[in-house]
Short mmCIF file of C-alpha atoms in Angstrom, two decimals:
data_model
loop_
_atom_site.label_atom_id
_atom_site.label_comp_id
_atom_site.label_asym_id
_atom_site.label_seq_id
_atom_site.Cartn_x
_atom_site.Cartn_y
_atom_site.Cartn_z
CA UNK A 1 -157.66 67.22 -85.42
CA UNK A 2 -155.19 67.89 -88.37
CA UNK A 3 -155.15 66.16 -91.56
CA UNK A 4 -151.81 65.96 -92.31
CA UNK A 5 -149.16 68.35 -91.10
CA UNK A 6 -146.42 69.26 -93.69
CA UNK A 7 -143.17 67.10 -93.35
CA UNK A 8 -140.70 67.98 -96.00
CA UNK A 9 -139.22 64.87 -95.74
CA UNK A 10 -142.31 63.07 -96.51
CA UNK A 11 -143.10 64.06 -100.38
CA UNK A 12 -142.90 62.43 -103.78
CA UNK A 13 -140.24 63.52 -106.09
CA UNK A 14 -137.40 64.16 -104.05
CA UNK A 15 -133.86 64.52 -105.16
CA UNK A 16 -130.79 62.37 -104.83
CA UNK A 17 -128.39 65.22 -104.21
CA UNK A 18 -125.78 62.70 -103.60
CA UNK A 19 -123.36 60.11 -106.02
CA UNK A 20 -123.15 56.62 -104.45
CA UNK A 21 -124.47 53.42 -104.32
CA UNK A 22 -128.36 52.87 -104.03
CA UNK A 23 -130.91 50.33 -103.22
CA UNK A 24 -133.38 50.67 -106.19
CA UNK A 25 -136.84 49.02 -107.97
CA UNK A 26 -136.82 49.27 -111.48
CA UNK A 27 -139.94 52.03 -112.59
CA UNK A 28 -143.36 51.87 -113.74
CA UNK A 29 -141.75 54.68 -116.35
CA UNK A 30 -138.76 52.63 -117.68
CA UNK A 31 -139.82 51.92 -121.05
CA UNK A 32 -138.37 49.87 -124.27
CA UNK A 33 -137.46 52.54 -127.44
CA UNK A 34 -134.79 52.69 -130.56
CA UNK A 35 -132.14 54.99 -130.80
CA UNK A 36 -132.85 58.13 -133.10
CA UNK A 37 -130.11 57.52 -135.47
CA UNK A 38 -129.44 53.85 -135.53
CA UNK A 39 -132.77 52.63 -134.52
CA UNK A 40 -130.88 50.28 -131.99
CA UNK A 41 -133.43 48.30 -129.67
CA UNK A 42 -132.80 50.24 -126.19
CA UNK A 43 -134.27 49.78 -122.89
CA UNK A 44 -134.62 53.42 -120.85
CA UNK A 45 -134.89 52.48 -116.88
CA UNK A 46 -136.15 54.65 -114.27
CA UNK A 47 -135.10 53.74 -110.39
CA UNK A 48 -136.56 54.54 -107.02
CA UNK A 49 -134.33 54.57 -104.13
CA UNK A 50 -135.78 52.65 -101.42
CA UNK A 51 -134.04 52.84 -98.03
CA UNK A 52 -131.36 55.50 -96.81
CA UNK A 53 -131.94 59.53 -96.31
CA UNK A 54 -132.74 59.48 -100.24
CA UNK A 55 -135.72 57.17 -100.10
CA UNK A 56 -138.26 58.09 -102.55
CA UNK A 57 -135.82 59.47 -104.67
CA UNK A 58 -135.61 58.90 -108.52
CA UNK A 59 -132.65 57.83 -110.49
CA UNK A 60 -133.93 58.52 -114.27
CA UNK A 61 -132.52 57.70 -118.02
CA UNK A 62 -130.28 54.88 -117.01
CA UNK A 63 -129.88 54.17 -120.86
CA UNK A 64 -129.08 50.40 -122.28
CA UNK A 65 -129.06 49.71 -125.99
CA UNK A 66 -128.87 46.85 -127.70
CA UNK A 67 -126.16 47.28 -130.60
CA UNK A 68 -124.82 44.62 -132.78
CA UNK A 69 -123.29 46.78 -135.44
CA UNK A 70 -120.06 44.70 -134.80
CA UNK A 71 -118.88 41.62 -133.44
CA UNK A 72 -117.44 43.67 -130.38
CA UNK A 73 -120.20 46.09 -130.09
CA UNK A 74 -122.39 42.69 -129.85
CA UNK A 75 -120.46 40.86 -127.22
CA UNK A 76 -120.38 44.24 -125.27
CA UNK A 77 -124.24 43.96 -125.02
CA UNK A 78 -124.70 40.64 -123.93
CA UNK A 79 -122.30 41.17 -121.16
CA UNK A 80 -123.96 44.46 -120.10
CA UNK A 81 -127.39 43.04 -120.25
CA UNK A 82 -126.43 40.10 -118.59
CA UNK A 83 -124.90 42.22 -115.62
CA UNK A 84 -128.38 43.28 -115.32
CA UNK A 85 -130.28 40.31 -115.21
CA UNK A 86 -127.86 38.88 -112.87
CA UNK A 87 -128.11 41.78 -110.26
CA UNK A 88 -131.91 41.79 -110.92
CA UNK A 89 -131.69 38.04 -109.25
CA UNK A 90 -131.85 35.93 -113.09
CA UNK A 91 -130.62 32.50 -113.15
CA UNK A 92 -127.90 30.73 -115.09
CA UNK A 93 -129.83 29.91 -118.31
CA UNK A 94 -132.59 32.76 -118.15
CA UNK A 95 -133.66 33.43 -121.21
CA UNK A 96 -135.56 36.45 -123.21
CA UNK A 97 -136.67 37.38 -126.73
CA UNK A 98 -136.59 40.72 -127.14
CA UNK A 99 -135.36 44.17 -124.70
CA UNK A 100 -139.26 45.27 -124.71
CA UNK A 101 -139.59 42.00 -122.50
CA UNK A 102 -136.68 42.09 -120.51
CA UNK A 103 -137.73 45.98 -119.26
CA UNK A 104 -141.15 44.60 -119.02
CA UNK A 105 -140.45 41.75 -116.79
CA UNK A 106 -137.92 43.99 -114.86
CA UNK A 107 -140.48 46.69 -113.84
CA UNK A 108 -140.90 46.26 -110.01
CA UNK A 109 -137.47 44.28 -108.96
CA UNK A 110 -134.94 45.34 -107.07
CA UNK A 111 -131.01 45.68 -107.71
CA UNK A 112 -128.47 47.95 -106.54
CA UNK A 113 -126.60 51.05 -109.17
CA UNK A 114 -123.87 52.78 -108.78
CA UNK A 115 -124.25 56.25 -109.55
CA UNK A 116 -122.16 59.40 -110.15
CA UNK A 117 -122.45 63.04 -111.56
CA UNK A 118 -121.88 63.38 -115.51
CA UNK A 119 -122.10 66.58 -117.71
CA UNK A 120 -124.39 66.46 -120.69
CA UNK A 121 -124.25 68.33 -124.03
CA UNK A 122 -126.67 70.19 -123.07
CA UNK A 123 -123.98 71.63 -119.79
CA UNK A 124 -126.90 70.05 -117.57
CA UNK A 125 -125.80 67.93 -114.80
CA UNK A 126 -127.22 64.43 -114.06
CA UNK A 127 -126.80 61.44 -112.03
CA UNK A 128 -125.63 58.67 -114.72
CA UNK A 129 -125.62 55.25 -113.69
CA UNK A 130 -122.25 53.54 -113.68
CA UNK A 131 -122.55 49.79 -112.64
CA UNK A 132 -125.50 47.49 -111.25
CA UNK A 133 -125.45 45.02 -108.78
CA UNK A 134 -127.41 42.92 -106.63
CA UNK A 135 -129.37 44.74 -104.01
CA UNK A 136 -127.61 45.21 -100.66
CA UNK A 137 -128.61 44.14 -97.50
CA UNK A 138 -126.72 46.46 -95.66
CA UNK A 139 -128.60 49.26 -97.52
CA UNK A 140 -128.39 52.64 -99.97
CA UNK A 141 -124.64 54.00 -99.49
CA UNK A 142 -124.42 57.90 -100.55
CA UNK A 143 -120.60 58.91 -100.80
CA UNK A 144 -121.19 62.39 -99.70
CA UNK A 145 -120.06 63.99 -103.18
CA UNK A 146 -123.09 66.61 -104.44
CA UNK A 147 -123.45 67.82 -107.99
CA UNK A 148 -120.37 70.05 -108.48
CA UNK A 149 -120.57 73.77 -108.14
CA UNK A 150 -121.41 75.91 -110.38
CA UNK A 151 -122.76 73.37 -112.60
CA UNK A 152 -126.96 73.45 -113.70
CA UNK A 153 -129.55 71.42 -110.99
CA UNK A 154 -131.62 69.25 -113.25
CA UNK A 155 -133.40 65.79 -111.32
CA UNK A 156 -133.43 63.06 -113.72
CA UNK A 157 -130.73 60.73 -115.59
CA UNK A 158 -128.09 61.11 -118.31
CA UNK A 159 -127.62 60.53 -122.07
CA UNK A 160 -127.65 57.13 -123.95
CA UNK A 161 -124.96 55.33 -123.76
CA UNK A 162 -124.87 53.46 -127.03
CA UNK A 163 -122.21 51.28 -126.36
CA UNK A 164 -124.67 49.11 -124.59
CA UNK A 165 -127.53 46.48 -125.02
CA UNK A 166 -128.91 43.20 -125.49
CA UNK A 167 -127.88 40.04 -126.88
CA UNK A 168 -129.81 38.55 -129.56
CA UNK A 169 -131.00 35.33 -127.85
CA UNK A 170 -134.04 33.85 -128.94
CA UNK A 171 -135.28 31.87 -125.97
CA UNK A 172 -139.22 31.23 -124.68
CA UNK A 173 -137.89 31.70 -120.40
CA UNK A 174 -138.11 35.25 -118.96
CA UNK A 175 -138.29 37.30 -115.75
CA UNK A 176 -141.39 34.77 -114.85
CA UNK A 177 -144.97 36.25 -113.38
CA UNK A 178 -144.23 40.10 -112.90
CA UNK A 179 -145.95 42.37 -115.83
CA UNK A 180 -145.83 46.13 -116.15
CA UNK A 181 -148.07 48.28 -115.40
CA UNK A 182 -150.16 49.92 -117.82
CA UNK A 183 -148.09 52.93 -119.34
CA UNK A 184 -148.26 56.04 -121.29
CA UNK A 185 -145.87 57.35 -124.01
CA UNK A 186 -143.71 54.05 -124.45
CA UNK A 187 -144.06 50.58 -126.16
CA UNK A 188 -143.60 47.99 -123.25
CA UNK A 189 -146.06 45.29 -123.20
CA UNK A 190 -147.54 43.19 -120.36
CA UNK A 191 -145.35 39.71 -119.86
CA UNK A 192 -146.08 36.97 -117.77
CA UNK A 193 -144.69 34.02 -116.75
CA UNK A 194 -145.08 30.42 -115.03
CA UNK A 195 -142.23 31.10 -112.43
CA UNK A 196 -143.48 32.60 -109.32
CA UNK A 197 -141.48 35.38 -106.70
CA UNK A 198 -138.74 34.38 -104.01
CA UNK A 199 -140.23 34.60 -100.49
CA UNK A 200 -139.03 38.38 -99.50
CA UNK A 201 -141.06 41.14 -99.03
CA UNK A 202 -140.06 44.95 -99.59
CA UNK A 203 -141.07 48.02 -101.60
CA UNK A 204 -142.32 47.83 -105.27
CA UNK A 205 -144.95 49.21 -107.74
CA UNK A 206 -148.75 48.81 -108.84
CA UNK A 207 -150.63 50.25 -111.46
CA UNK A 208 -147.71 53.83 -111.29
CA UNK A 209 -147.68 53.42 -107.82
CA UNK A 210 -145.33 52.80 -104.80
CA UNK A 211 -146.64 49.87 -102.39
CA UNK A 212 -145.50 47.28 -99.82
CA UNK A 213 -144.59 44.02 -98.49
CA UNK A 214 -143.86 42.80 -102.24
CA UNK A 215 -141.10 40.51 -103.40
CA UNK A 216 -137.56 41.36 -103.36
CA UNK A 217 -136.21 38.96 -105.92
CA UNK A 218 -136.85 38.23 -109.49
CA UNK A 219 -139.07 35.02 -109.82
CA UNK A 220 -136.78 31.97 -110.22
#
């Protein structure tokens, strides 16, 4: 009897070849950094696509700094951050203390991004996330439109986009009893909570790791 026999729609790494609308858990591999120049706070998210003909399929670099260089520059991140939170399932009145908890505590949740083809500096390119939103019931939606031609095939994510970040509340509540996984190459330490997981069960992480029956929700 065979071990395995080779399905090449069964490996790891595979491509999302298409823009659109995904079903995602947030990465083992995000991570919490600065900006080179500024030295902005910025959190660096990595997705998964979990249901739909791209399943498996990573959605890298979405970008998110925290910048409050100006009044406007500092509104803009709350708002974007809180956009996050929200479609990761926070509550009204969730709090956090830093970006390097909020990407810790968001390792292994789910939320839906909208994503669609962007052309670096470098002439590569990438899928760049455009919006986030609660996951979908309905599941992933691909809109059919593949990286343009001509242009170079690189997997992964986009630039930073340092319009974007955190707000600077200082607060004790955060994502509750997720913590991420042990890590290489980035600063993100292990959080934990009180609060415990909603009561659904779907795709998430352990230890770098895809596994099942985990919960869909954020913990409030």
């Amino acid at each position: 009897m065979a071990l395995f026999t080779v399905d090449t729609n069964n490996i790891l790494g595979q491509a999302v070849e298409e823009a659109g609308t995904y079903n995602v858990v947030v990465a083992p591999s995000s991570q919490y950094t600065t900006t080179q120049q500024s030295g902005n706070p910025m959190a660096v998210f990595d997705y998964e696509v979990l249901d739909g003909k791209y399943k498996g399929g990573r959605i890298r670099f979405d970008n998110e700094v925290w910048d409050t260089s100006t009044e406007e520059k500092g509104n803009l991140s709350i708002k974007r951050f809180n956009t996050i939170a929200v479609a990761l399932g926070a509550a009204n009145g969730t709090s956090f203390d830093s970006i390097q908890q909020f990407v810790s505590q968001a390792v292994g949740n789910k939320l839906a991004v909208t994503v669609d083809w962007e052309t670096g500096q470098n002439g590569k390119t990438y899928l760049s996330v455009k919006s986030h939103k609660p996951f979908m019931q309905d599941g992933s939606k691909p809109n059919g439109v593949k990286r343009p031609n001509g242009s170079s095939t690189q997997s992964g994510g986009f630039a930073p986009r340092n319009s974007s970040g955190f707000g600077g509340q200082n607060h004790n509540n955060g994502f509750g009893s997720t913590s991420a996984p042990n890590q290489s190459n980035n600063n993100v330490p292990k959080q934990q909570g009180n609060n415990s997981f909603a009561n659904q069960t779907g795709a998430g992480y352990k230890g770098g790791q895809p596994f099942d029956n985990v919960p869909d929700g954020l913990p409030f």
